[in-house]
mmCIF file of C-alpha atoms in Angstrom:
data_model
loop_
_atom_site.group_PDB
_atom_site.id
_atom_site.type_symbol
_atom_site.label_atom_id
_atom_site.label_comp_id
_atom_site.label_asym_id
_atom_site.label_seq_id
_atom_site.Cartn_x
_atom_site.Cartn_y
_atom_site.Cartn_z
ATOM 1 C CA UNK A 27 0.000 0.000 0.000
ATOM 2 C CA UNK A 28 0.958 3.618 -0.243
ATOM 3 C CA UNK A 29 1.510 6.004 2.263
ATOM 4 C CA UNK A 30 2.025 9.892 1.394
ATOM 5 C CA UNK A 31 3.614 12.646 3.740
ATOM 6 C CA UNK A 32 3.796 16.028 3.434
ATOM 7 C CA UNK A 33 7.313 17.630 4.370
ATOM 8 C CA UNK A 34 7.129 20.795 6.149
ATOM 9 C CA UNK A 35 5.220 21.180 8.790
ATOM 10 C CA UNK A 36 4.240 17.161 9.151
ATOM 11 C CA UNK A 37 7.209 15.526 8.754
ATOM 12 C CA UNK A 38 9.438 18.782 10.077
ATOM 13 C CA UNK A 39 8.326 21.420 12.469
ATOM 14 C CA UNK A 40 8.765 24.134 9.954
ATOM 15 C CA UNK A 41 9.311 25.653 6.779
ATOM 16 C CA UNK A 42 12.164 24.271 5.637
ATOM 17 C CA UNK A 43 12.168 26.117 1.909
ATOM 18 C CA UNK A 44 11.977 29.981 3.911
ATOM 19 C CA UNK A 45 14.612 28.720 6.355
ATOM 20 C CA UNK A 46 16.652 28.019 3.395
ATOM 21 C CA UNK A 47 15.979 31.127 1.096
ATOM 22 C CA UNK A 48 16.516 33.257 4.597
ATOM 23 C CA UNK A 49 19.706 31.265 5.027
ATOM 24 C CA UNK A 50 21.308 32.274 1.907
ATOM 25 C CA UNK A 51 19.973 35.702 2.184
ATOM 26 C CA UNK A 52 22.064 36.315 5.753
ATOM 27 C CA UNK A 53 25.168 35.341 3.957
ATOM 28 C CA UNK A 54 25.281 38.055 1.226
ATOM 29 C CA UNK A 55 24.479 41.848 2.035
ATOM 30 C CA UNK A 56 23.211 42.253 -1.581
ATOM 31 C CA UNK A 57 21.067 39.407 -1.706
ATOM 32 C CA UNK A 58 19.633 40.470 2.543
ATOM 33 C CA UNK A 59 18.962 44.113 1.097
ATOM 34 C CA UNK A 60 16.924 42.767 -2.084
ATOM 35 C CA UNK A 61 14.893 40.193 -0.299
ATOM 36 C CA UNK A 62 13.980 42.830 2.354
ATOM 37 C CA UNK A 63 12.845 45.492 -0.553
ATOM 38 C CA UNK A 64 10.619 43.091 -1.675
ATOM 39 C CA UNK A 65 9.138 41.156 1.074
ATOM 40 C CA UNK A 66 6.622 43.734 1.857
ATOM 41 C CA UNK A 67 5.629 42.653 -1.908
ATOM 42 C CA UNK A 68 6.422 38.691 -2.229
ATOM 43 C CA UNK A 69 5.268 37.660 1.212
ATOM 44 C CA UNK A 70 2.289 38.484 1.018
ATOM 45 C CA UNK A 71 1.603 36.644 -2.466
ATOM 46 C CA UNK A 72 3.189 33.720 -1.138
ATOM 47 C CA UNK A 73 0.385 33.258 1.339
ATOM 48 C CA UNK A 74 -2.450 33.994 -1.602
ATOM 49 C CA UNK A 75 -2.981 30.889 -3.317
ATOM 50 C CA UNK A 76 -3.094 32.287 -6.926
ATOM 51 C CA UNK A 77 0.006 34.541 -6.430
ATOM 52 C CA UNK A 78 2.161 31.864 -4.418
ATOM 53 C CA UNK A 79 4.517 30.601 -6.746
ATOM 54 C CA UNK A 80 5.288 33.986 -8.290
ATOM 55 C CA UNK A 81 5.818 35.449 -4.899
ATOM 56 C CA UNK A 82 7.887 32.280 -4.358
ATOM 57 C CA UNK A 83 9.902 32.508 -7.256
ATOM 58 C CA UNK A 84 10.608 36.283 -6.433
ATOM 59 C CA UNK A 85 12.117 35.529 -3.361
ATOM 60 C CA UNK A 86 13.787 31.830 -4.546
ATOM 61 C CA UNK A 87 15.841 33.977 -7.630
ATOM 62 C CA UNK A 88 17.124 36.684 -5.488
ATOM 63 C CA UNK A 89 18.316 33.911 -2.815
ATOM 64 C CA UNK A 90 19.883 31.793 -5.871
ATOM 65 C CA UNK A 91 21.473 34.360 -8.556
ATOM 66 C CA UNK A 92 25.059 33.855 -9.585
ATOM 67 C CA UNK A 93 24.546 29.679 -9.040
ATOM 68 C CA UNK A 94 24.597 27.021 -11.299
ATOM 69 C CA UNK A 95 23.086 23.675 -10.982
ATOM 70 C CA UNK A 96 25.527 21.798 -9.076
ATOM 71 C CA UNK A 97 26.257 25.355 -6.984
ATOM 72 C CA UNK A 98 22.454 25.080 -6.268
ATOM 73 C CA UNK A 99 22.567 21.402 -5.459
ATOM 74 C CA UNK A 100 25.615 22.244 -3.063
ATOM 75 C CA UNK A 101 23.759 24.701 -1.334
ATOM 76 C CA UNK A 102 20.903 22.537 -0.659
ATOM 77 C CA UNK A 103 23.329 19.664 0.733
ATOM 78 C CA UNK A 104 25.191 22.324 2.782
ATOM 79 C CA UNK A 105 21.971 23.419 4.020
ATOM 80 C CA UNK A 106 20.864 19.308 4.725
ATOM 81 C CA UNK A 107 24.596 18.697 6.579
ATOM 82 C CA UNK A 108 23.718 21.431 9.113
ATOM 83 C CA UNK A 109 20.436 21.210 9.614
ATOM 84 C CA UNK A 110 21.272 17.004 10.639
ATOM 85 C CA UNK A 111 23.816 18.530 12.983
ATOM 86 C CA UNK A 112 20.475 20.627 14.480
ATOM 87 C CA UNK A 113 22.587 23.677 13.684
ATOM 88 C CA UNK A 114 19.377 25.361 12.469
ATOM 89 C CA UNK A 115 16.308 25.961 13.791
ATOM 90 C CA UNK A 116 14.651 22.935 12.565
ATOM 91 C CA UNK A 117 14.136 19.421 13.660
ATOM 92 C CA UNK A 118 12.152 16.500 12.567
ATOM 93 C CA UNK A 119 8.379 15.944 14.190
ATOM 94 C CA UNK A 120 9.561 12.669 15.880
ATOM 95 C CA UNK A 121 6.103 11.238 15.497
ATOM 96 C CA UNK A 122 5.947 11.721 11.841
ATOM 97 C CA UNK A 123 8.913 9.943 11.397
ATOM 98 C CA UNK A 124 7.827 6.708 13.261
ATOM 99 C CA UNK A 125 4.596 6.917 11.829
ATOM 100 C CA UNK A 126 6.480 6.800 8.470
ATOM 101 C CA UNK A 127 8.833 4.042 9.535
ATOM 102 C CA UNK A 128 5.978 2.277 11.118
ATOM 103 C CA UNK A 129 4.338 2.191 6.877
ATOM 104 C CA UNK A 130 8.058 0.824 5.758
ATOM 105 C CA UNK A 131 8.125 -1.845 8.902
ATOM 106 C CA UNK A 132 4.745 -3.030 7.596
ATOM 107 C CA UNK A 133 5.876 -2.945 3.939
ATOM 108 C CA UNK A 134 3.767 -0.376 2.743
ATOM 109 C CA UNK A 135 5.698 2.289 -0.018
ATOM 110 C CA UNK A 136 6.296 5.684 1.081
ATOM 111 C CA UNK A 137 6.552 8.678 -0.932
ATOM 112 C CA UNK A 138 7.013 12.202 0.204
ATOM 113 C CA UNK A 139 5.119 14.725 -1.831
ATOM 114 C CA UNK A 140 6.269 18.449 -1.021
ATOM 115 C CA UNK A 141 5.514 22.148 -2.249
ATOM 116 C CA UNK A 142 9.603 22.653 -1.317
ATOM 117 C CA UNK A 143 12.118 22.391 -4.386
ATOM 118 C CA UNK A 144 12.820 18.807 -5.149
ATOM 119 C CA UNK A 145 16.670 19.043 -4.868
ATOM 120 C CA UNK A 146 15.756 20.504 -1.056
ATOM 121 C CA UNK A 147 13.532 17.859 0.004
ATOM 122 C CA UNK A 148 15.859 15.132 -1.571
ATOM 123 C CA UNK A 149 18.888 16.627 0.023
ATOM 124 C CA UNK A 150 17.499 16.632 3.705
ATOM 125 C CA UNK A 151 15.184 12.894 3.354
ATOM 126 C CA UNK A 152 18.660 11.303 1.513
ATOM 127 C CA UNK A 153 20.265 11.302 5.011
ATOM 128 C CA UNK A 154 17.719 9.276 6.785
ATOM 129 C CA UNK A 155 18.702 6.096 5.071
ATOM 130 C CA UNK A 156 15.397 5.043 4.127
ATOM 131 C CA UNK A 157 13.661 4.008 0.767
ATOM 132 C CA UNK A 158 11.422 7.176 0.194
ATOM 133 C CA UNK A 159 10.191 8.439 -2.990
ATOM 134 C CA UNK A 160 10.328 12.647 -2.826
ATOM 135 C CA UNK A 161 8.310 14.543 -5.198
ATOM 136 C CA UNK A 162 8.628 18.380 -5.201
ATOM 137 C CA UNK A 163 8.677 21.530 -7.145
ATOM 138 C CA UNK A 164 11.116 21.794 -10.226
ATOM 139 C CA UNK A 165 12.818 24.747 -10.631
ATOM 140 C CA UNK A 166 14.055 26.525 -13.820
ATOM 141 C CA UNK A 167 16.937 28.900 -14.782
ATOM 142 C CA UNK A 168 15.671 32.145 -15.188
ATOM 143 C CA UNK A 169 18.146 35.594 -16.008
ATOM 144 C CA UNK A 170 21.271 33.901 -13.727
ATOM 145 C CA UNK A 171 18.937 32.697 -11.037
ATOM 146 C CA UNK A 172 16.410 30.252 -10.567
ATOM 147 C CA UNK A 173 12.554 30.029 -10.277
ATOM 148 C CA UNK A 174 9.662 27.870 -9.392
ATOM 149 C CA UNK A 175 8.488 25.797 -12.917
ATOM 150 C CA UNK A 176 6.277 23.195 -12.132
ATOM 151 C CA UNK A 177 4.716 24.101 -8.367
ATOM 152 C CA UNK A 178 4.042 21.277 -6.154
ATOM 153 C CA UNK A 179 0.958 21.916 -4.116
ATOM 154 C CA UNK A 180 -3.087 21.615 -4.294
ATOM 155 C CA UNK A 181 -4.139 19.600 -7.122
ATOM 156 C CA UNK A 182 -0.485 19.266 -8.361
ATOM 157 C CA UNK A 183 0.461 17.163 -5.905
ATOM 158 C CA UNK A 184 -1.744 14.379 -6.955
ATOM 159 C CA UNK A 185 -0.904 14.789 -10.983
ATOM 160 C CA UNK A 186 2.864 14.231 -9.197
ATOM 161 C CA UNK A 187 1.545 11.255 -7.930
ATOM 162 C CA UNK A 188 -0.129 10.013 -10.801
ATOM 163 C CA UNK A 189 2.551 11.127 -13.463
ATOM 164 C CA UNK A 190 5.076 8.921 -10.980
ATOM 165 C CA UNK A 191 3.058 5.676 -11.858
ATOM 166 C CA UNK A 192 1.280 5.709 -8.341
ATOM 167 C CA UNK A 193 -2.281 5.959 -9.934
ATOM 168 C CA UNK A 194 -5.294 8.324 -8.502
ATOM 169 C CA UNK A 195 -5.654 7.059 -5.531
ATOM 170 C CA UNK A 196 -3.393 5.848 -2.455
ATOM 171 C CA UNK A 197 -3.994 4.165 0.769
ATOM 172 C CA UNK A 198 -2.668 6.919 3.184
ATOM 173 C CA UNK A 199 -1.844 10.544 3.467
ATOM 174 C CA UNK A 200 -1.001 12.757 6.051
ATOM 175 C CA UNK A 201 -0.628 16.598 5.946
ATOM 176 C CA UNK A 202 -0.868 19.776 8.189
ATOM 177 C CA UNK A 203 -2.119 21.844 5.785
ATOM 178 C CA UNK A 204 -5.540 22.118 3.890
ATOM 179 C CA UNK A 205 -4.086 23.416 1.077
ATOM 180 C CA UNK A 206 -3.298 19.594 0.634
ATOM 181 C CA UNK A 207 -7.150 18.779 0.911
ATOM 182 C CA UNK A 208 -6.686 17.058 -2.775
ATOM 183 C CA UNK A 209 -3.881 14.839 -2.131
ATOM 184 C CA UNK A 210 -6.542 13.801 1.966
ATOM 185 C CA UNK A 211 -9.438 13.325 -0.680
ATOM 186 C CA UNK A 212 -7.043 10.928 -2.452
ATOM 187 C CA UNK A 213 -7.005 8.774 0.417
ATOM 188 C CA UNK A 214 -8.994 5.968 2.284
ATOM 189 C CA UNK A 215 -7.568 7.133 5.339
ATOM 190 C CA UNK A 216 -6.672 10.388 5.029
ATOM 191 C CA UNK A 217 -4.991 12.453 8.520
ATOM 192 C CA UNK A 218 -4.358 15.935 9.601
ATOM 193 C CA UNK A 219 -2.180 16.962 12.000
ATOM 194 C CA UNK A 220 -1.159 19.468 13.839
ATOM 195 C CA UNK A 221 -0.556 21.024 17.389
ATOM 196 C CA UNK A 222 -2.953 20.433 20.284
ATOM 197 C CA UNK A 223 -6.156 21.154 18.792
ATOM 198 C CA UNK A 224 -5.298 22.431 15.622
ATOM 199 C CA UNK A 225 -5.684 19.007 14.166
ATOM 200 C CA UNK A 226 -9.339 18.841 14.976
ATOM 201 C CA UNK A 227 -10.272 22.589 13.734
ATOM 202 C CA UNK A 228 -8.507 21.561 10.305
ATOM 203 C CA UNK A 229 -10.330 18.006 10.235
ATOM 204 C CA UNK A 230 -13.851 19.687 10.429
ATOM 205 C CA UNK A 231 -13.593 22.663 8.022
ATOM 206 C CA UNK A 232 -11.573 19.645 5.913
ATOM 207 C CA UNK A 233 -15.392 17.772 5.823
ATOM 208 C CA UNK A 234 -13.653 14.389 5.322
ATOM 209 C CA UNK A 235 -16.066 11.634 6.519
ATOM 210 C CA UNK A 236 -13.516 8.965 7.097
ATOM 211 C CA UNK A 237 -10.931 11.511 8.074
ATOM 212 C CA UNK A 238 -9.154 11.405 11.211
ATOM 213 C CA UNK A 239 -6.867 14.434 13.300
ATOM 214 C CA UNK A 240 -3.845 13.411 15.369
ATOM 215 C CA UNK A 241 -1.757 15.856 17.605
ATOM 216 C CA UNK A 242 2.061 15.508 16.679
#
């Protein structure tokens, strides 16, 4: 059977694509001055649905300007190394991960589907040593820097799934967000979580009858 996870938020306790694109901001004054110019701007379209990946992809180019692909996949392992060594403010959500080692125990396949970029997600799942399929955005070189191309999130995550040969439906999912209420509708058993009661708010304006809210 399959078993699908969010990333941030379910399976980590944050955001780990902002931690990263603040990260590489703080370590050049040119690229700190341009993301705070515009984040009065690109913030707020990044929490609109229908301006989110260009108010993504604003912030994501100024953060990766100057790199090429494998200076873009060394950032994201950098990034990976020291967030393992809990050098950053991130951590795993230790029940996530047993729940998701609890689906590989039992032999069910697990797949991680994620709105962060796909050479991210890859970079900090890799180091866990388990057999996990990632799914994420794809990114694109745009004028020296790099932008969001194919978006991972709503609907899209469930074309992901289906485009990877994992068909329309799967046996699990579990998410914090409702944004991911495609990818719970997917599912026979279909779970929200989230802090203390959080879950349970999310669960009934999700109106999944055989949904179910856990607290991790």
């Amino acid at each position: 059977m399959l078993a699908v996870f969010d990333l941030d938020g379910t399976l980590l306790d944050g955001d780990s694509t902002a931690l990263w694109l603040w990260d590489r901001a703080c370590r050049s004054v040119p690229r700190l001055l341009a993301t705070l110019l515009v984040a009065p701007v690109a913030v707020p379209m990044v929490i609109a649905p229908r301006t989110r990946q260009a108010g993504a992809s604003i912030l994501l180019w100024i953060a990766t300007v100057g790199l090429d692909e494998r200076a873009l996949r060394d950032s994201c392992a950098d990034f990976a190394a020291r967030f393992h060594t809990n050098a950053l403010p991130l951590r795993w959500r230790g029940q996530g991960v047993e729940t998701l080692d609890a689906h590989l125990a039992g032999g069910d396949e697990v797949v991680v589907v994620t709105a962060a970029p796909t050479l991210l997600a890859q970079a900090l799942i890799a180091p866990l040593g388990r057999p996990i399929i990632v799914l994420g955005t794809s990114l694109k070189r745009r004028a020296g820097g790099w932008v969001a191309d194919v978006h991972c999130r709503h609907q899209r995550k469930c074309q992901a799934l289906a485009e990877a040969g994992h068909g329309p439906r799967w046996a699990y999912a579990y998410t914090d967000s409702l944004d991911d209420l495609p990818l719970l509708r997917g599912a026979d058993a279909p779970m929200i979580v989230g802090r203390g009661k959080a879950a349970k708010r999310r669960l009934g304006r999700a109106g999944l009858a055989n949904g179910r809210a856990s607290a991790w």
